[in-house]
CSV table of C-alpha atoms and ligand atoms in Angstrom, one decimal:
chain,number,residue,atom,x,y,z
L,66,MET,CA,97.1,136.9,-104.6
L,67,GLN,CA,94.3,139.4,-105.2
L,68,ASP,CA,93.5,141.9,-102.5
L,69,SER,CA,90.0,140.4,-102.0
L,70,GLU,CA,91.4,136.9,-101.7
L,71,LEU,CA,94.0,138.1,-99.2
L,72,LEU,CA,91.3,139.7,-97.1
L,73,GLU,CA,89.3,136.6,-97.0
L,74,LYS,CA,92.4,134.6,-96.0
L,75,ILE,CA,93.1,137.0,-93.2
L,76,ALA,CA,89.5,136.8,-91.9
L,77,GLN,CA,89.8,133.0,-92.0
L,78,VAL,CA,93.1,133.0,-90.0
L,79,LEU,CA,91.7,135.4,-87.4
L,80,LYS,CA,88.7,133.2,-86.7
L,81,ARG,CA,88.7,132.3,-83.0
L,82,GLU,CA,89.1,128.6,-83.5
L,83,ASN,CA,92.1,129.2,-85.7
L,84,LEU,CA,93.7,131.6,-83.3
L,85,ASN,CA,94.7,129.5,-80.4
L,86,ASN,CA,92.1,126.9,-79.8
L,87,ASN,CA,91.5,128.6,-76.5
L,88,ARG,CA,95.0,127.4,-75.5
L,89,LEU,CA,97.0,129.7,-73.3
L,90,ILE,CA,100.4,128.9,-74.8
L,91,ASN,CA,102.2,126.2,-76.8
L,92,HIS,CA,105.4,126.5,-75.0
L,93,GLN,CA,108.6,125.6,-76.9
L,94,SER,CA,112.2,126.2,-76.0
L,95,VAL,CA,114.3,128.6,-78.1
L,96,VAL,CA,116.0,125.7,-79.8
L,97,GLU,CA,112.8,123.8,-80.6
L,98,LEU,CA,111.0,126.8,-81.9
L,99,THR,CA,114.0,127.9,-84.1
L,100,GLU,CA,113.9,124.4,-85.6
L,101,ILE,CA,110.1,124.5,-86.2
L,102,LEU,CA,110.1,127.9,-87.8
L,103,ASP,CA,112.7,127.2,-90.5
L,104,LEU,CA,113.3,131.0,-90.9
L,105,ASP,CA,115.9,130.4,-93.7
L,106,LYS,CA,113.4,128.9,-96.0
L,107,GLN,CA,113.0,130.6,-99.4
L,108,SER,CA,109.6,132.0,-100.1
L,109,THR,CA,109.9,134.6,-102.9
L,110,GLN,CA,106.4,135.4,-104.2
L,111,ASP,CA,105.1,132.5,-102.1
L,112,TRP,CA,101.9,133.6,-100.2
L,113,ALA,CA,101.2,130.0,-99.0
L,114,GLN,CA,104.5,129.9,-97.2
L,115,LEU,CA,103.9,133.4,-95.7
L,116,PHE,CA,100.6,132.0,-94.3
L,117,VAL,CA,102.5,129.1,-92.8
L,118,TRP,CA,104.6,131.5,-90.8
L,119,VAL,CA,101.5,133.5,-89.9
L,120,GLN,CA,99.8,130.4,-88.5
L,121,GLN,CA,103.0,129.5,-86.6
L,122,TYR,CA,103.2,133.0,-85.2
L,123,LEU,CA,99.7,132.6,-83.9
L,124,ASP,CA,100.2,129.0,-82.7
L,125,TYR,CA,103.3,129.7,-80.6
L,126,SER,CA,102.3,133.1,-79.2
L,127,PRO,CA,100.6,133.2,-75.9
L,128,ASP,CA,96.9,133.9,-76.1
L,129,THR,CA,97.0,137.1,-74.1
L,130,SER,CA,93.2,137.3,-73.8
L,131,HIS,CA,93.2,133.9,-72.0
L,132,ILE,CA,92.3,134.2,-68.3
L,133,GLY,CA,95.6,132.4,-67.5
L,134,PHE,CA,97.7,135.1,-69.0
L,135,ALA,CA,98.5,137.0,-65.8
L,136,ASN,CA,102.0,138.0,-66.8
L,137,ARG,CA,101.9,141.6,-67.7
L,138,MET,CA,100.0,144.9,-67.2
L,139,TRP,CA,97.8,144.2,-70.2
L,140,SER,CA,95.9,141.3,-71.6
L,141,GLY,CA,93.9,140.8,-74.8
L,142,ALA,CA,92.7,144.1,-76.4
L,143,ASN,CA,89.5,146.0,-76.9
L,144,MET,CA,87.9,145.1,-80.2
L,145,PRO,CA,87.3,148.7,-81.3
L,146,SER,CA,91.0,149.4,-80.9
L,147,VAL,CA,91.8,146.2,-82.9
L,148,LEU,CA,89.6,147.5,-85.7
L,149,GLY,CA,91.5,150.8,-85.5
L,150,GLU,CA,94.9,149.0,-85.7
L,151,ILE,CA,93.8,147.0,-88.8
L,152,ILE,CA,92.6,150.0,-90.6
L,153,ALA,CA,95.7,152.0,-89.7
L,154,ALA,CA,97.9,149.2,-91.1
L,155,PHE,CA,96.0,149.1,-94.4
L,156,SER,CA,95.9,152.8,-94.8
L,157,ASN,CA,99.6,153.1,-93.9
L,158,THR,CA,100.3,156.7,-93.3
L,159,SER,CA,102.2,158.8,-90.8
L,160,ALA,CA,100.5,161.0,-88.2
L,161,CYS,CA,103.1,163.7,-88.5
L,162,THR,CA,101.2,166.2,-90.7
L,163,PHE,CA,97.6,167.1,-91.3
L,164,GLU,CA,98.2,166.6,-95.0
L,165,SER,CA,99.3,163.0,-94.6
L,166,ALA,CA,96.9,162.0,-91.8
L,167,PRO,CA,94.0,164.6,-91.6
L,168,VAL,CA,91.5,162.5,-89.7
L,169,ALA,CA,94.1,160.9,-87.3
L,170,THR,CA,95.4,164.4,-86.6
L,171,LEU,CA,92.0,165.7,-85.6
L,172,MET,CA,91.2,162.5,-83.6
L,173,GLU,CA,94.5,162.8,-81.6
L,174,THR,CA,93.9,166.5,-80.9
L,175,TYR,CA,90.3,165.7,-79.8
L,176,MET,CA,91.4,162.9,-77.5
L,177,LEU,CA,94.2,164.9,-76.0
L,178,LYS,CA,91.7,167.6,-75.2
L,179,GLN,CA,89.4,165.1,-73.5
L,180,MET,CA,92.3,163.8,-71.4
L,181,LEU,CA,93.5,167.4,-70.4
L,182,GLU,CA,89.9,168.0,-69.2
L,183,ILE,CA,89.7,164.7,-67.2
L,184,VAL,CA,93.1,165.3,-65.6
L,185,GLY,CA,92.3,168.9,-65.0
L,186,PHE,CA,95.2,170.7,-66.8
L,187,LYS,CA,93.4,173.9,-67.8
L,188,ASN,CA,96.0,175.4,-70.1
L,189,GLY,CA,97.8,172.3,-71.2
L,190,GLU,CA,99.1,170.5,-74.2
L,191,GLY,CA,99.9,166.9,-75.1
L,192,GLN,CA,101.0,164.3,-77.6
L,193,MET,CA,100.7,160.6,-78.1
L,194,THR,CA,104.1,158.9,-77.7
L,195,THR,CA,105.4,155.4,-78.2
L,196,GLY,CA,104.8,154.5,-74.6
L,197,SER,CA,105.3,155.7,-71.0
L,198,SER,CA,109.1,155.0,-71.2
L,199,ASN,CA,109.3,157.5,-73.9
L,200,ALA,CA,106.8,159.9,-72.3
L,201,ASN,CA,108.8,159.9,-69.0
L,202,MET,CA,111.9,160.7,-71.0
L,203,ILE,CA,110.2,163.6,-72.8
L,204,ALA,CA,108.9,165.0,-69.6
L,205,MET,CA,112.4,164.9,-68.1
L,206,MET,CA,113.7,166.6,-71.2
L,207,VAL,CA,111.2,169.4,-71.1
L,208,ALA,CA,112.1,169.9,-67.4
L,209,ARG,CA,115.8,169.9,-68.2
L,210,ASN,CA,115.4,172.4,-71.0
L,211,GLN,CA,113.3,174.7,-68.8
L,212,THR,CA,115.9,174.6,-66.1
L,213,LEU,CA,118.9,175.2,-68.3
L,214,ASN,CA,118.1,177.7,-71.0
L,215,SER,CA,121.1,177.0,-73.1
L,216,VAL,CA,121.2,173.2,-72.9
L,217,LYS,CA,119.7,172.8,-76.3
L,218,THR,CA,122.6,174.6,-78.0
L,219,GLN,CA,125.4,174.1,-75.6
L,220,GLY,CA,124.7,170.7,-74.1
L,221,LEU,CA,125.4,169.9,-70.5
L,222,PHE,CA,129.2,170.7,-70.8
L,223,THR,CA,129.4,174.0,-68.9
L,224,GLN,CA,126.3,173.6,-66.7
L,225,LYS,CA,125.8,173.0,-63.1
L,226,PRO,CA,125.1,169.3,-62.4
L,227,LEU,CA,121.4,168.3,-62.6
L,228,PHE,CA,119.7,165.8,-60.3
L,229,ALA,CA,116.4,164.0,-60.7
L,230,PHE,CA,114.5,162.1,-58.0
L,231,VAL,CA,112.3,159.1,-58.0
L,232,SER,CA,111.1,156.5,-55.6
L,233,GLU,CA,113.3,153.5,-55.3
L,234,ASP,CA,110.3,151.5,-56.7
L,235,ALA,CA,110.1,153.8,-59.8
L,236,HIS,CA,110.1,152.2,-63.3
L,237,TYR,CA,113.4,151.5,-64.9
L,238,SER,CA,112.6,153.9,-67.8
L,239,LEU,CA,113.6,156.8,-65.6
L,240,ASP,CA,117.1,155.3,-65.4
L,241,LYS,CA,117.1,155.2,-69.2
L,242,ALA,CA,115.9,158.7,-69.5
L,243,ALA,CA,118.8,159.9,-67.2
L,244,ASN,CA,121.2,158.0,-69.4
L,245,ILE,CA,119.8,159.3,-72.7
L,246,LEU,CA,119.5,162.9,-71.6
L,247,GLY,CA,123.0,163.2,-70.3
L,248,ILE,CA,121.9,163.6,-66.7
L,249,GLY,CA,123.7,160.4,-65.7
L,250,THR,CA,122.2,157.5,-63.9
L,251,GLU,CA,124.0,158.4,-60.7
L,252,HIS,CA,122.3,161.7,-60.8
L,253,LEU,CA,119.0,159.9,-60.7
L,254,ILE,CA,118.5,159.8,-56.9
L,255,LYS,CA,116.4,156.8,-55.7
L,256,VAL,CA,114.5,157.9,-52.7
L,257,PRO,CA,113.5,155.3,-50.1
L,258,THR,CA,109.9,154.3,-49.7
L,259,ASN,CA,107.9,154.5,-46.4
L,260,LYS,CA,105.9,151.7,-44.9
L,261,ASN,CA,103.1,152.2,-47.4
L,262,ALA,CA,105.5,151.8,-50.3
L,263,LYS,CA,105.2,155.5,-51.3
L,264,MET,CA,108.2,157.7,-51.8
L,265,ASP,CA,109.3,159.1,-48.4
L,266,VAL,CA,108.8,162.8,-48.8
L,267,LEU,CA,110.9,163.7,-45.8
L,268,ALA,CA,113.8,161.7,-47.2
L,269,LEU,CA,113.3,163.4,-50.6
L,270,ASP,CA,113.5,166.8,-49.0
L,271,LYS,CA,116.8,165.8,-47.3
L,272,ALA,CA,118.2,164.4,-50.5
L,273,ILE,CA,117.3,167.6,-52.4
L,274,GLN,CA,118.9,169.8,-49.8
L,275,LYS,CA,122.1,167.7,-49.9
L,276,VAL,CA,122.3,168.1,-53.7
L,277,GLN,CA,121.7,171.9,-53.4
L,278,LYS,CA,124.4,172.2,-50.7
L,279,ASN,CA,126.9,170.6,-53.1
L,280,GLY,CA,126.1,173.0,-55.9
L,281,GLY,CA,123.7,170.8,-57.9
L,282,ILE,CA,120.2,171.6,-59.2
L,283,ALA,CA,117.3,169.4,-58.2
L,284,PHE,CA,115.3,169.9,-61.4
L,285,PHE,CA,112.9,167.0,-61.7
L,286,VAL,CA,110.8,164.7,-59.4
L,287,CYS,CA,108.8,161.9,-60.8
L,288,ALA,CA,105.8,160.7,-58.7
L,289,THR,CA,105.0,157.1,-59.6
L,290,LEU,CA,101.2,156.8,-59.7
L,291,GLY,CA,100.9,153.0,-59.3
L,292,THR,CA,104.3,151.4,-58.9
L,293,THR,CA,105.1,148.4,-61.1
L,294,VAL,CA,105.4,145.8,-58.4
L,295,ARG,CA,103.6,147.0,-55.3
L,296,GLY,CA,101.0,149.3,-56.9
L,297,ALA,CA,101.8,152.3,-54.6
L,298,TYR,CA,100.8,155.8,-55.4
L,299,ASP,CA,103.3,158.5,-54.4
L,300,ASP,CA,101.6,161.3,-52.3
L,301,ILE,CA,101.0,164.0,-54.9
L,302,GLU,CA,99.8,166.6,-52.3
L,303,ALA,CA,102.9,166.2,-50.1
L,304,LEU,CA,105.1,166.4,-53.2
L,305,LEU,CA,103.3,169.6,-54.3
L,306,LYS,CA,104.2,171.2,-50.9
L,307,LEU,CA,107.8,170.3,-51.4
L,308,LYS,CA,107.7,171.7,-55.0
L,309,ASN,CA,106.7,175.1,-53.5
L,310,LYS,CA,109.8,175.0,-51.5
L,311,HIS,CA,112.3,173.7,-54.1
L,312,HIS,CA,110.7,174.6,-57.5
L,313,PHE,CA,111.4,171.3,-59.3
L,314,TRP,CA,109.3,170.0,-62.2
L,315,LEU,CA,106.8,167.5,-60.8
L,316,HIS,CA,105.9,164.7,-63.3
L,317,GLY,CA,103.4,161.9,-62.7
L,318,ASP,CA,104.2,158.4,-64.1
L,319,GLY,CA,100.7,156.9,-64.3
L,320,ALA,CA,101.5,154.3,-67.0
L,321,TRP,CA,99.7,151.6,-65.0
L,322,GLY,CA,97.8,153.2,-62.1
L,323,GLY,CA,96.9,156.5,-63.9
L,324,ALA,CA,93.9,154.7,-65.3
L,325,ALA,CA,92.2,155.4,-61.9
L,326,ILE,CA,91.6,158.9,-63.3
L,327,MET,CA,88.6,157.4,-65.1
L,328,SER,CA,86.7,156.8,-61.8
L,329,SER,CA,85.9,159.8,-59.7
L,330,ALA,CA,86.0,157.7,-56.5
L,331,LEU,CA,89.4,156.2,-57.3
L,332,LYS,CA,90.7,159.5,-58.6
L,333,THR,CA,89.9,161.1,-55.2
L,334,LYS,CA,91.5,158.1,-53.4
L,335,PHE,CA,94.8,157.9,-55.3
L,336,LEU,CA,95.3,160.9,-57.5
L,337,SER,CA,94.3,163.9,-55.4
L,338,GLY,CA,96.2,167.0,-56.5
L,339,ILE,CA,96.9,165.6,-60.0
L,340,GLU,CA,95.7,168.8,-61.7
L,341,GLN,CA,98.7,170.6,-60.3
L,342,LEU,CA,101.4,168.3,-61.6
L,343,ASP,CA,103.6,169.8,-64.4
L,344,SER,CA,103.1,166.7,-66.5
L,345,PHE,CA,101.4,163.3,-66.5
L,346,THR,CA,101.6,160.2,-68.6
L,347,MET,CA,99.4,157.1,-68.9
L,348,ASP,CA,99.2,154.0,-71.0
L,349,PHE,CA,95.8,153.3,-72.5
L,350,HIS,CA,97.1,149.9,-73.5
L,351,LYS,CA,97.5,148.7,-70.0
L,352,MET,CA,94.6,148.7,-67.6
L,353,LEU,CA,92.2,150.2,-70.1
L,354,GLY,CA,92.8,147.6,-72.7
L,355,SER,CA,93.6,149.4,-76.0
L,356,SER,CA,95.8,147.4,-78.3
L,357,LEU,CA,99.6,148.0,-77.9
L,358,MET,CA,100.9,150.7,-78.0
L,359,CYS,CA,98.6,153.5,-76.9
L,360,ASN,CA,100.1,156.3,-74.7
L,361,PHE,CA,99.7,160.0,-74.1
L,362,LEU,CA,101.8,162.6,-72.4
L,363,LEU,CA,100.2,165.8,-71.1
L,364,LEU,CA,101.9,169.0,-69.9
L,365,ASN,CA,100.2,171.5,-67.6
L,366,HIS,CA,101.9,174.2,-69.7
L,367,GLN,CA,101.7,175.4,-73.3
L,368,ASN,CA,104.2,175.5,-76.2
L,369,LEU,CA,106.9,173.6,-74.3
L,370,LEU,CA,106.7,170.5,-76.4
L,371,SER,CA,107.6,172.3,-79.6
L,372,CYS,CA,110.3,174.4,-78.2
L,373,THR,CA,111.8,171.4,-76.5
L,374,CYS,CA,111.5,168.8,-79.2
L,375,ALA,CA,111.8,170.7,-82.5
L,376,ASP,CA,115.2,171.0,-84.0
L,377,GLY,CA,116.9,171.4,-87.3
L,378,ASP,CA,115.4,172.4,-90.7
L,379,ASN,CA,112.0,170.7,-91.0
L,380,SER,CA,110.6,173.0,-93.6
L,381,TYR,CA,110.5,170.3,-96.1
L,382,ILE,CA,107.8,168.4,-94.2
L,383,PHE,CA,105.7,170.7,-91.9
L,384,ARG,CA,103.2,173.2,-93.4
L,385,ASP,CA,101.5,174.3,-90.2
L,386,ASN,CA,103.2,173.9,-86.9
L,387,ALA,CA,100.0,174.7,-85.0
L,388,VAL,CA,98.2,171.7,-86.6
L,389,ASP,CA,100.9,169.2,-87.6
L,390,LEU,CA,101.5,167.0,-84.6
L,391,GLY,CA,104.9,165.8,-85.7
L,392,ALA,CA,106.3,169.4,-85.3
L,393,SER,CA,106.4,168.9,-81.5
L,394,SER,CA,107.4,165.2,-81.5
L,395,LEU,CA,110.8,163.6,-81.2
L,396,GLN,CA,109.9,161.3,-84.1
L,397,CYS,CA,109.6,162.2,-87.7
L,398,GLY,CA,107.2,159.4,-88.9
L,399,ARG,CA,104.5,158.7,-86.3
L,400,ARG,CA,102.3,155.6,-86.2
L,401,VAL,CA,98.6,156.3,-86.4
L,402,ASP,CA,97.7,155.4,-82.8
L,403,SER,CA,94.9,157.8,-82.5
L,404,LEU,CA,92.3,155.9,-84.6
L,405,LYS,CA,92.3,152.9,-82.2
L,406,TRP,CA,92.3,155.2,-79.2
L,407,PHE,CA,89.4,157.3,-80.5
L,408,LEU,CA,87.3,154.2,-81.4
L,409,ASP,CA,87.8,152.7,-78.0
L,410,TRP,CA,86.8,156.0,-76.4
L,411,LYS,CA,83.7,156.4,-78.4
L,412,PHE,CA,82.7,152.8,-77.8
L,413,TYR,CA,83.2,152.6,-74.1
L,414,ASN,CA,83.3,156.3,-73.1
L,415,LYS,CA,84.5,157.5,-69.7
L,416,GLN,CA,81.7,155.7,-67.9
L,417,GLY,CA,82.7,152.3,-69.4
L,418,PHE,CA,86.3,152.8,-68.4
L,419,SER,CA,85.3,154.0,-65.0
L,420,ASP,CA,83.2,150.8,-64.5
L,421,ARG,CA,86.2,148.8,-65.7
L,422,VAL,CA,88.8,150.2,-63.3
L,423,GLU,CA,86.4,150.0,-60.4
L,424,SER,CA,85.7,146.4,-61.2
L,425,TYR,CA,89.4,145.6,-61.4
L,426,TYR,CA,89.8,147.3,-58.0
L,427,GLN,CA,87.1,145.2,-56.5
L,428,LEU,CA,88.6,142.0,-58.0
L,429,ALA,CA,92.0,142.9,-56.6
L,430,LYS,CA,90.4,143.1,-53.1
L,431,PHE,CA,88.5,139.8,-53.8
L,432,ALA,CA,91.8,138.1,-54.7
L,433,GLU,CA,93.5,139.4,-51.6
L,434,ASP,CA,90.6,138.1,-49.4
L,435,PHE,CA,90.8,134.8,-51.2
L,436,ILE,CA,94.5,134.6,-50.5
L,437,ASP,CA,94.0,135.5,-46.8
L,438,ARG,CA,91.4,132.8,-46.4
L,439,SER,CA,93.3,130.1,-48.2
L,440,GLY,CA,95.6,127.9,-46.2
L,441,GLU,CA,98.2,127.7,-48.9
L,442,LEU,CA,98.8,131.2,-50.1
L,443,GLU,CA,100.0,134.4,-48.3
L,444,THR,CA,100.5,138.0,-49.2
L,445,VAL,CA,103.9,139.4,-48.1
L,446,GLU,CA,102.6,142.9,-47.8
L,447,ARG,CA,99.1,144.4,-47.7
L,448,ARG,CA,97.8,145.5,-51.1
L,449,ASN,CA,98.2,149.2,-51.9
L,450,SER,CA,95.8,149.4,-54.9
L,451,PHE,CA,95.4,147.1,-57.9
L,452,ASN,CA,98.5,144.9,-57.5
L,453,VAL,CA,98.2,141.7,-55.4
L,454,CYS,CA,101.6,140.3,-54.5
L,455,PHE,CA,101.5,136.8,-52.9
L,456,ARG,CA,103.3,133.5,-52.7
L,457,PHE,CA,102.7,129.9,-52.0
L,458,LYS,CA,103.7,129.1,-48.4
L,459,ALA,CA,106.6,126.7,-48.6
L,460,GLN,CA,110.0,125.8,-47.3
L,461,ASN,CA,112.7,127.5,-49.4
L,462,SER,CA,110.0,129.9,-50.6
L,463,ASN,CA,111.8,131.7,-53.5
L,464,ALA,CA,113.0,128.5,-55.2
L,465,PHE,CA,109.6,126.8,-54.7
L,466,ASN,CA,107.6,129.7,-56.1
L,467,GLN,CA,110.0,130.0,-59.1
L,468,ASN,CA,109.4,126.4,-59.7
L,469,LEU,CA,105.7,126.7,-59.3
L,470,ARG,CA,105.6,129.4,-61.9
L,471,HIS,CA,107.5,127.2,-64.3
L,472,GLN,CA,105.3,124.2,-63.6
L,473,LEU,CA,102.1,126.3,-64.3
L,474,LEU,CA,103.7,127.4,-67.6
L,475,ILE,CA,104.8,123.9,-68.9
L,476,GLU,CA,101.4,122.5,-67.9
L,477,GLU,CA,99.9,125.4,-69.9
L,478,GLN,CA,97.7,126.4,-66.9
L,479,ALA,CA,98.8,130.0,-66.3
L,480,LEU,CA,101.6,132.4,-67.2
L,481,PHE,CA,102.2,134.4,-64.0
L,482,ALA,CA,104.5,137.4,-63.4
L,483,LEU,CA,107.1,137.1,-60.7
L,484,ALA,CA,108.8,140.0,-58.9
L,485,TYR,CA,110.9,140.6,-55.9
L,486,ILE,CA,109.8,142.6,-52.9
L,487,GLY,CA,113.0,143.0,-51.0
L,488,ASP,CA,114.5,139.5,-51.1
L,489,LYS,CA,111.1,137.8,-51.3
L,490,LEU,CA,110.0,136.4,-54.7
L,491,VAL,CA,106.3,136.8,-55.2
L,492,PHE,CA,103.6,136.3,-57.8
L,493,ARG,CA,102.4,139.7,-59.0
L,494,LEU,CA,98.7,139.5,-59.9
L,495,LEU,CA,97.5,142.4,-62.0
L,496,ILE,CA,94.0,142.2,-63.2
L,497,SER,CA,93.7,143.8,-66.7
L,498,ASN,CA,91.5,141.2,-68.5
L,499,ASN,CA,88.0,142.5,-69.3
L,500,ASN,CA,86.7,139.0,-69.4
L,501,ILE,CA,87.6,138.1,-65.8
L,502,ASP,CA,85.2,137.8,-63.0
L,503,LYS,CA,85.2,136.4,-59.5
L,504,VAL,CA,84.4,132.8,-60.7
L,505,LYS,CA,87.2,132.8,-63.2
L,506,LEU,CA,89.6,134.4,-60.8
L,507,THR,CA,88.8,131.8,-58.1
L,508,ALA,CA,89.4,129.1,-60.7
L,509,LEU,CA,92.8,130.6,-61.6
L,510,LEU,CA,94.0,130.8,-58.0
L,511,ASN,CA,92.7,127.3,-57.3
L,512,ARG,CA,94.7,125.9,-60.2
L,513,LEU,CA,97.7,127.6,-58.8
L,514,ILE,CA,97.1,126.0,-55.4
L,515,LYS,CA,96.5,122.6,-56.9
L,516,VAL,CA,99.7,122.6,-58.9
L,517,GLY,CA,101.5,123.9,-55.8
L,518,LYS,CA,100.3,121.1,-53.7
L,519,VAL,CA,101.4,118.4,-56.1
L,520,LEU,CA,104.8,120.1,-56.3
L,521,GLU,CA,105.0,120.2,-52.5
L,522,LYS,CA,104.2,116.5,-52.2
L,523,ASN,CA,106.9,115.6,-54.8
L,524,ALA,CA,109.5,117.8,-53.1
H,140,PLP,C1,104.7,150.0,-67.9
H,140,PLP,C2,105.3,151.1,-67.1
H,140,PLP,C3,106.2,152.0,-67.8
H,140,PLP,C4,106.6,151.7,-69.2
H,140,PLP,O1,105.6,151.9,-70.1
H,140,PLP,P1,105.8,151.5,-71.6
H,140,PLP,O2,104.6,152.1,-72.2
H,140,PLP,O3,105.8,150.0,-71.7
H,140,PLP,O4,107.0,152.1,-72.2
H,140,PLP,C5,106.6,153.1,-67.1
H,140,PLP,N1,106.2,153.3,-65.8
H,140,PLP,C6,105.4,152.5,-65.1
H,140,PLP,C7,105.0,152.8,-63.7
H,140,PLP,C8,104.9,151.3,-65.8
H,140,PLP,O5,104.1,150.5,-65.1
């Protein structure tokens, strides 16, 4: 197939009506879908068959821009970022050196500077990473290497034991980081939360003192800025006070809730003191809608990324360590994620993203009010920020709500996230769809109630 013909075909496939027919999901079991796809089929030099698989890929993927897709921390994608993704795929280069990706390098550097300014890190540095899981790990790694000067060459073998601290509601990527970095998951202390679902700072102080008394080093505390289920923001100001006492590295995991930084009102409400953190990460592909993956990590320090991450003889690749972004990365090849990020930023700018997070915040409040007023639904805890956790009131609540979710899925009405708060199974509503408004949100919740009532009657 000629390039021009291929491009035309792609444009045709991507037309809205061919994408998903506005259908949320065509749900098939693993067995059924395996049968349909016929992945063993031969297709050497056979473009037509490739396009059959492409169409199947689209037909059986959930339409994440559908209002009923309320499953994850993202939905759909901003079109400027989609444009960036497509161009990046066609140009196919690696953002490791200026030579191989000159424009992407300058765009990434530019965007990091914008973010450093917005967060308030005056003499900072940063990099795009593959996601917040990775960024949390790199932050912990920088802190580890700052604490133990010889860890890079000697490993952890002869060192005092290190301990890291997170809220019990922190993201599981911190456990992975403790595993990967040789800290050990039992050295990741899960601090209880208080009644507002924030890390209990008094309990943290006690836990740190206990570790120190036993000869350990409390080197790293991660403040979750928007917890995955309950949407709580750990108290940065209180943690900064404790940092003065114990001198740990204070990282902020803002993967989801860090987006509040775009609005000055929400920044004041949830992120006060953020400019004094040692490091901060945020996913642009979650609340702010850039296409997956789009993440940055910022340090409130300079030259630590390169001295932590660079190892071995890389002289064959890097020409200028001050410019080549790969020199301070854990990766060798790096996807061009900056083009889509830059295009989104230029299209919406800070004001546009501020309007967006403020509207999501209002919609979360609207959803909570709707739930409070409805006879059928209830929240199990008050909303902390953007996350609305609720359930259908029923006998045998966990089993019923599990069933209700499944029913909504097989009826192709909605794909909702479920999560546990203690032993209570709840729907976790996160608003991250730029097309949603009060009318559509009301319709979505009413659909849930309607299906729930039928289920209740048939129980
Ligand atoms: C989503 C999330 C992560 C993981 O981010 P990825 O970019 O998916 O790796 C980490 N922490 C929190 C609080 C999150 O919500």
